[in-house]
Amino acid sequence: MNTPVVNAKEINKLLARYGVKFGIYKHGEFKEQLFPFDAIPRVISAEDFRQMEKGLIQRVDALNLFLKDIYTDKKIIKDKIIPEEFVFISKGYLAQCEGVVPSKGIYSHISGIDLVQAKDGTWYILEDNLRIPSGASYPLIARELCRMASPWAFRDNDIVDNRNYAKLLKDTMDYVNCGGINVILTPGRFNAAYFEHSYLAEKTGAILVENTDLFVENNILYMKDFQGGKTRVGAVYRRISDEYLDPLTFLPESLIGVPHIMDAYRAGNTAIINAPGNGVADDKGIYYFVPKMIRYYLGEEPILKNAPTYLPFYDEDRKYVLDNLQKLVVKDVSEAGGYGVVFGRDMSAEELEKWRKLITKESRRFIAQEVIDFIDLAVVDNDETVMRKADLRAFVLSGETTRVWASGLTRFSRNPDSFVVNSSQGGGFKDTWVLSH
């Protein structure tokens, strides 16, 4: 394979010029920063991707079946596969979604599944993101710019073209559309992923809207037009968290939601992508049960492995965690973006004891995992090639069929001593090349 010659500094200048930034709220302030791009791609063999693809489709199909079951028949609870109290005390479970089956029975239309590859080549699932997974736009635009900067690299290497993401997304929206136009609902310019909202709207032909552009009348969702008229909306790819989506159903103080949108959704007059209430399935505690879900709903053995995980909620697991805390990583089940993650190896004896007491007191709040020594990838840092930890966010789209985008967001740590790769923690990203054969 030929190694591409791309000037990462020039690409990053273009990314900044096009507004490809990542915004974060820190200490009560909104800050925008460049999401640093590294020009050395991650390369995944065709064989590796085929296996990963099968495992991701299997996992997302099981998670969709779980969501439908939890909000309707609850068979998995009745059959004692998952403890009842464990599901209903999840912050992601929304009683307001009870009995609501979305268009075509699909809950997670866009799933962002985070994986790492151990040094023996085994892929492990770290997290399932089923609410508002972000990040697909970054490898899309980076590939676009790299094609312009180094066209021969893509001509001379057998790389799967990743420009079909917009079509996969549009096909998904069209499939669940309840009659009307497709829109992407953004909370506005100061959202962390605003660039992505506008970019995907442009690529899919959906209309980018804010809450003031939408209204509900007789349980039907409409968009206002410039002439004072209205256009029916059949599918909403919302980039607003559940609790802010509808002030008449969730938080009344929300200023970015659409009043009565949940009424239109419950009536089956519009699709919401992803479905409200999905958080119960990507709770880090529920993650522990996904292999059991696959066996229960599909009658299959999981193709992709979870990282070895312990639930302090269970007495046996709690004892193991307390006895081995110094070699485990502890995660707060309600946190995201790399927050709420602590490594036992970095703690003093006093801190370990403090954490033992906290885990004992709030056992449902945490999971603990073995630290996977996942592979390092080469990145360029100050004109020097160095090795850094990296993960992969794979995007799985569920419409008429479940499909895996042959690309993904590879994030890497810019800190040589850190396993945390999240952009909100200062990480960078690189393109992901899937080889065609």
C-alpha positions as a printed Julia matrix, in Angstrom:
437×3 Matrix{Float64}:
   0.0     0.0    0.0
   1.19    3.49  -0.84
   1.33    5.91   2.06
  -0.49    9.16   1.3
   1.47   12.38   1.31
  -0.85   14.96   2.85
   0.15   18.09   4.7
  -1.85   17.79   7.92
  -1.22   21.43   8.82
  -2.79   22.59   5.56
  -5.74   20.22   6.02
  -6.27   21.52   9.55
  -6.23   25.11   8.26
  -8.93   24.19   5.76
 -10.95   22.42   8.46
 -10.78   25.56  10.61
 -11.74   27.71   7.64
 -14.8    25.56   6.98
 -15.78   25.72  10.64
 -14.99   22.08  11.42
 -14.65   22.67  15.12
 -15.77   20.96  18.26
 -17.46   23.07  20.93
 -17.47   22.17  24.6
 -18.93   23.65  27.74
 -16.3    23.77  30.47
 -16.61   25.54  33.81
 -19.84   27.14  32.6
 -18.27   28.6   29.45
 -18.7    27.59  25.81
 -15.41   27.17  23.97
 -14.81   26.17  20.38
 -11.67   24.34  19.39
 -10.27   22.7   16.31
 -10.76   18.94  16.26
  -7.13   18.16  15.27
  -6.75   15.95  12.2
  -3.87   13.53  11.72
  -2.97   12.59   8.15
  -1.86    8.99   8.77
  -5.01    6.91   8.21
  -6.15    3.95  10.24
  -6.29    0.97   7.86
  -8.75   -1.89   8.39
  -8.48   -4.97   6.2
 -11.49   -6.18   4.21
 -11.54   -9.41   6.24
 -11.43   -7.55   9.56
 -14.23   -5.24   8.46
 -16.48   -8.12   7.32
 -16.24   -9.73  10.74
 -16.76   -6.42  12.51
 -19.73   -5.65  10.26
 -21.48   -8.92  11.16
 -20.92   -8.3   14.86
 -22.15   -4.71  14.73
 -25.31   -5.61  12.81
 -26.02   -8.38  15.31
 -25.5    -6.07  18.28
 -27.6    -3.16  17.0
 -30.44   -5.48  15.94
 -30.52   -6.93  19.47
 -30.45   -3.46  21.04
 -33.39   -2.36  18.88
 -35.34   -5.45  19.94
 -34.49   -4.7   23.57
 -35.79   -1.12  23.31
 -39.05   -2.25  21.75
 -39.45   -4.93  24.42
 -38.68   -2.6   27.35
 -41.26   -0.04  26.26
 -43.94   -2.65  25.44
 -44.06   -6.29  26.63
 -40.98   -6.36  28.9
 -40.42  -10.07  28.25
 -36.71   -9.86  28.99
 -37.58   -8.69  32.5
 -40.35  -11.24  32.99
 -37.91  -13.97  31.98
 -35.39  -12.6   34.52
 -32.62  -12.0   32.0
 -32.23   -8.42  33.27
 -33.34   -7.34  36.77
 -36.45   -5.14  36.68
 -35.11   -2.6   39.14
 -31.92   -2.3   37.11
 -33.8    -1.09  34.03
 -36.28    1.28  35.62
 -33.8     3.14  37.79
 -31.68    3.91  34.72
 -31.61    7.66  34.05
 -32.1     6.82  30.38
 -35.45    5.09  30.92
 -38.34    7.48  30.14
 -41.77    6.55  31.46
 -43.23    9.06  28.96
 -42.25    6.65  26.15
 -44.13    3.66  27.59
 -46.23    1.93  24.95
 -44.95    4.11  22.1
 -43.68    2.13  19.11
 -41.97    4.42  16.56
 -42.36    4.25  12.81
 -41.38    0.82  11.45
 -40.54   -0.28  15.02
 -37.01    1.18  14.83
 -35.64    2.97  17.89
 -31.94    3.41  17.16
 -31.67    4.54  13.56
 -28.1     5.8   13.93
 -25.94    3.87  16.4
 -22.41    4.96  17.24
 -20.59    1.92  18.59
 -17.19    2.55  20.16
 -14.6    -0.19  19.74
 -10.95   -0.74  20.53
  -8.6    -3.33  19.11
  -6.41   -5.22  21.55
  -2.83   -6.0   20.63
  -3.8    -9.59  19.76
  -6.15   -8.23  17.08
  -9.4    -8.83  19.0
 -12.0    -6.07  18.75
 -13.84   -5.13  21.95
 -16.96   -3.01  22.29
 -16.46   -0.24  24.84
 -19.75    1.65  24.57
 -23.04    1.74  22.69
 -24.2     5.26  21.78
 -27.88    5.16  20.81
 -29.14    8.62  21.69
 -27.4    11.28  19.57
 -24.1     9.77  18.41
 -21.99   12.39  16.68
 -18.85   12.38  14.6
 -19.64   11.0   11.13
 -19.13   14.37   9.46
 -15.47   14.65  10.5
 -14.06   11.72   8.52
 -16.38   12.67   5.65
 -15.02   16.17   5.21
 -11.45   15.11   6.02
 -11.59   12.5    3.25
 -13.04   15.11   0.91
 -10.14   17.49   1.58
  -7.53   14.71   1.39
  -8.9    13.64  -1.98
  -8.24   17.13  -3.26
  -4.8    17.33  -1.65
  -3.6    13.86  -2.63
  -5.89   12.31  -5.27
  -3.36    9.65  -6.27
  -3.48    8.1   -2.77
  -7.12    7.14  -3.34
  -6.54    6.16  -6.94
  -3.65    3.82  -6.19
  -5.05    2.13  -3.05
  -8.05   -0.19  -2.85
 -10.05    1.88  -0.35
 -13.83    1.68   0.03
 -15.34    5.05  -0.88
 -16.91    6.55   2.26
 -18.98    9.22   0.49
 -22.14    7.08   0.74
 -22.85    8.05   4.38
 -25.26   10.78   3.32
 -27.19    8.28   1.18
 -27.31    5.75   4.03
 -28.65    8.47   6.33
 -31.19    9.76   3.78
 -32.38    6.21   3.06
 -32.89    5.69   6.8
 -34.87    8.93   7.19
 -36.96    8.19   4.09
 -37.76    4.66   5.29
 -39.29    5.8    8.6
 -40.76    9.06   7.25
 -44.46    9.32   8.14
 -45.36   11.66   5.3
 -43.68   15.01   4.71
 -40.19   16.45   4.5
 -37.05   15.43   6.38
 -35.55   17.97   8.78
 -32.51   18.08  11.05
 -33.39   19.8   14.32
 -30.45   21.66  15.84
 -30.37   23.52  19.16
 -28.44   26.23  17.35
 -25.08   27.74  16.59
 -23.6    27.21  20.05
 -24.12   23.47  20.14
 -20.92   21.4   20.27
 -21.68   19.64  16.98
 -23.35   22.46  15.04
 -20.96   22.02  12.13
 -22.13   18.42  11.79
 -25.8    19.39  11.86
 -25.41   21.85   8.98
 -23.04   19.61   7.01
 -25.34   16.57   7.15
 -28.36   18.69   6.25
 -26.54   19.88   3.14
 -25.39   16.38   2.17
 -28.76   14.64   2.7
 -31.0    17.37   1.34
 -32.8    17.63   4.68
 -33.72   21.1    5.94
 -31.78   22.42   8.94
 -34.25   23.87  11.45
 -34.39   25.23  14.97
 -37.32   24.82  17.32
 -38.89   28.14  16.32
 -39.21   26.85  12.74
 -41.52   24.01  13.83
 -44.98   23.77  15.36
 -47.62   21.12  15.97
 -51.25   21.4   14.94
 -53.79   18.6   15.41
 -50.95   16.2   16.29
 -49.17   16.9   13.0
 -45.72   18.51  12.89
 -45.2    21.39  10.48
 -42.37   23.65   9.4
 -43.11   27.33   8.85
 -42.13   28.68   5.46
 -41.08   32.2    4.48
 -44.47   33.01   2.99
 -46.27   32.31   6.25
 -47.43   28.9    5.08
 -46.62   25.47   6.48
 -45.06   22.23   5.24
 -45.67   18.88   6.9
 -42.64   17.2    8.52
 -42.46   13.41   8.3
 -39.08   12.72   9.92
 -37.0    14.7   12.41
 -33.33   13.87  12.87
 -33.1    15.61  16.21
 -29.79   16.74  17.67
 -31.39   17.75  20.97
 -31.26   15.63  24.13
 -34.44   13.88  25.24
 -35.06   16.08  28.25
 -35.11   19.26  26.12
 -37.09   17.88  23.18
 -40.62   18.84  24.28
 -41.2    21.24  27.21
 -44.75   19.91  27.62
 -43.54   16.33  28.09
 -40.08   16.65  29.61
 -38.33   19.71  31.12
 -40.79   22.64  31.09
 -37.92   25.13  31.21
 -36.52   23.94  27.85
 -36.14   26.82  25.39
 -34.88   24.68  22.49
 -37.65   22.07  22.28
 -40.84   21.91  20.23
 -44.1    21.95  22.23
 -46.32   18.93  21.44
 -43.73   17.21  19.21
 -44.17   14.14  21.41
 -47.91   14.2   20.69
 -47.2    14.07  16.95
 -44.71   11.27  17.57
 -47.1     9.22  19.75
 -49.83    9.62  17.12
 -47.52    8.11  14.5
 -47.51   11.28  12.42
 -43.79   11.91  12.53
 -40.63    9.89  13.08
 -38.03   11.06  15.58
 -34.47    9.92  14.88
 -33.21    8.54  17.25
 -36.26    7.65  19.3
 -36.71    9.3   22.71
 -35.95    6.91  25.56
 -33.02    5.15  23.91
 -30.79    6.08  26.84
 -31.99    3.02  28.74
 -30.11    0.86  26.21
 -26.81    2.75  26.2
 -26.62    3.11  29.96
 -23.16    1.79  30.79
 -24.75   -0.56  33.31
 -27.09   -2.06  30.69
 -24.02   -2.56  28.46
 -23.14   -5.49  30.74
 -26.27   -7.33  29.56
 -25.94   -6.86  25.77
 -24.35  -10.31  25.19
 -27.33  -11.79  27.05
 -29.71   -9.74  24.87
 -28.1   -11.17  21.72
 -28.62  -14.72  22.99
 -32.15  -13.95  24.19
 -33.56  -12.1   21.17
 -31.54  -13.6   18.32
 -30.56  -17.03  19.65
 -26.97  -16.37  18.6
 -23.6   -16.15  20.28
 -22.14  -12.62  20.29
 -19.64  -12.08  17.49
 -17.98   -9.07  19.11
 -16.89   -9.1   22.74
 -17.65   -6.68  25.53
 -14.66   -5.49  27.51
 -14.54   -7.65  30.69
 -17.02   -5.78  32.88
 -18.19   -5.99  36.5
 -21.37   -4.62  38.04
 -20.91   -3.6   41.68
 -24.72   -3.88  41.83
 -24.13   -7.62  42.25
 -22.49   -8.78  45.49
 -19.96  -11.05  43.8
 -18.9    -8.41  41.29
 -18.72   -5.73  43.98
 -16.39   -7.88  46.07
 -14.11   -8.41  43.06
 -14.09   -4.69  42.24
 -13.28   -3.65  45.81
 -10.48   -6.22  46.03
  -8.97   -5.34  42.64
  -9.77   -1.65  42.27
  -6.12   -0.71  41.75
  -6.01   -2.52  38.38
  -9.48   -1.63  37.04
 -11.05    1.36  35.31
 -14.24    2.7   36.91
 -16.93    4.48  34.89
 -19.92    6.5   36.03
 -22.85    5.02  34.08
 -24.48    8.4   33.48
 -21.46   10.28  32.18
 -20.25   10.61  28.58
 -17.49   12.24  26.57
 -14.7    10.71  28.64
 -15.96   12.26  31.86
 -16.51   10.13  34.96
 -13.7     7.7   34.01
 -11.02    6.93  36.61
  -8.16    4.45  36.56
  -7.32    2.62  39.79
  -3.64    2.52  38.89
  -3.51    6.34  39.07
  -4.94    6.52  42.59
  -3.18    6.82  45.92
  -4.05    4.42  48.75
  -6.23    7.14  50.26
  -8.07    7.72  46.97
  -8.62    3.99  46.47
 -10.23    3.76  49.88
 -12.44    6.74  49.13
 -13.59    5.12  45.9
 -14.25    1.8   47.62
 -16.63    3.56  50.0
 -18.36    5.41  47.16
 -18.79    2.24  45.07
 -20.19    0.4   48.09
 -22.64    3.22  48.81
 -23.73    3.86  45.19
 -23.22    0.49  43.54
 -25.71    1.09  40.69
 -23.91    4.27  39.68
 -20.71    2.57  38.47
 -19.31   -0.21  36.36
 -15.73   -1.44  36.49
 -13.74   -2.89  33.61
 -10.44   -4.59  33.03
  -8.03   -2.21  31.32
  -7.6    -3.36  27.73
  -4.15   -2.52  26.43
  -5.48   -1.51  23.04
  -3.27   -0.79  20.11
  -1.35    2.42  19.49
  -1.53    4.1   16.1
   1.08    6.3   14.52
   0.35   10.04  14.59
   2.44   13.06  13.67
   3.18   15.36  16.58
   5.37   18.41  15.91
   6.77   16.8   12.74
   7.69   13.65  14.65
   5.88   10.31  14.28
   4.77    9.01  17.68
   2.43    6.25  18.89
  -0.85    7.09  20.61
  -3.9     5.15  21.88
  -6.86    5.18  19.48
 -10.41    3.88  19.35
 -12.98    3.63  16.55
 -16.55    4.86  16.48
 -18.41    2.73  13.95
 -21.71    4.02  12.57
 -24.55    1.55  12.1
 -27.72    2.72  10.33
 -31.01    0.89  10.78
 -33.71    1.35   8.16
 -35.15   -1.25   5.83
 -32.0    -3.21   6.69
 -29.17   -2.66   9.16
 -26.02   -1.4    7.49
 -22.54   -0.5    8.69
 -20.77    2.47   7.14
 -17.45    1.32   5.72
 -15.51    4.08   7.43
 -15.79    5.55  10.91
 -14.32    8.05  13.31
 -10.91    7.06  14.62
 -10.08    9.19  17.67
  -6.67    9.26  19.28
  -5.24   10.59  22.51
  -2.82   13.48  22.17
  -1.5    12.71  25.63
   1.14    9.93  25.52
   0.11    8.69  28.98
  -3.66    8.66  28.44
  -6.13    6.01  27.29
  -8.92    8.64  26.98
  -9.39    9.62  23.34
 -12.57   11.73  23.41
 -12.56   15.02  21.53
 -13.98   16.72  24.63
 -10.82   15.61  26.42
  -8.5    17.12  23.8
  -8.2    14.13  21.46
  -7.7    14.27  17.7
  -9.07   12.25  14.79
  -7.89   10.54  11.65
  -9.47    9.0    8.58
 -10.43    5.32   8.65
  -9.63    3.36   5.51
 -11.49    0.12   4.92
  -9.77   -1.87   2.21
 -12.0    -3.27  -0.53
 -10.17   -6.63  -0.75
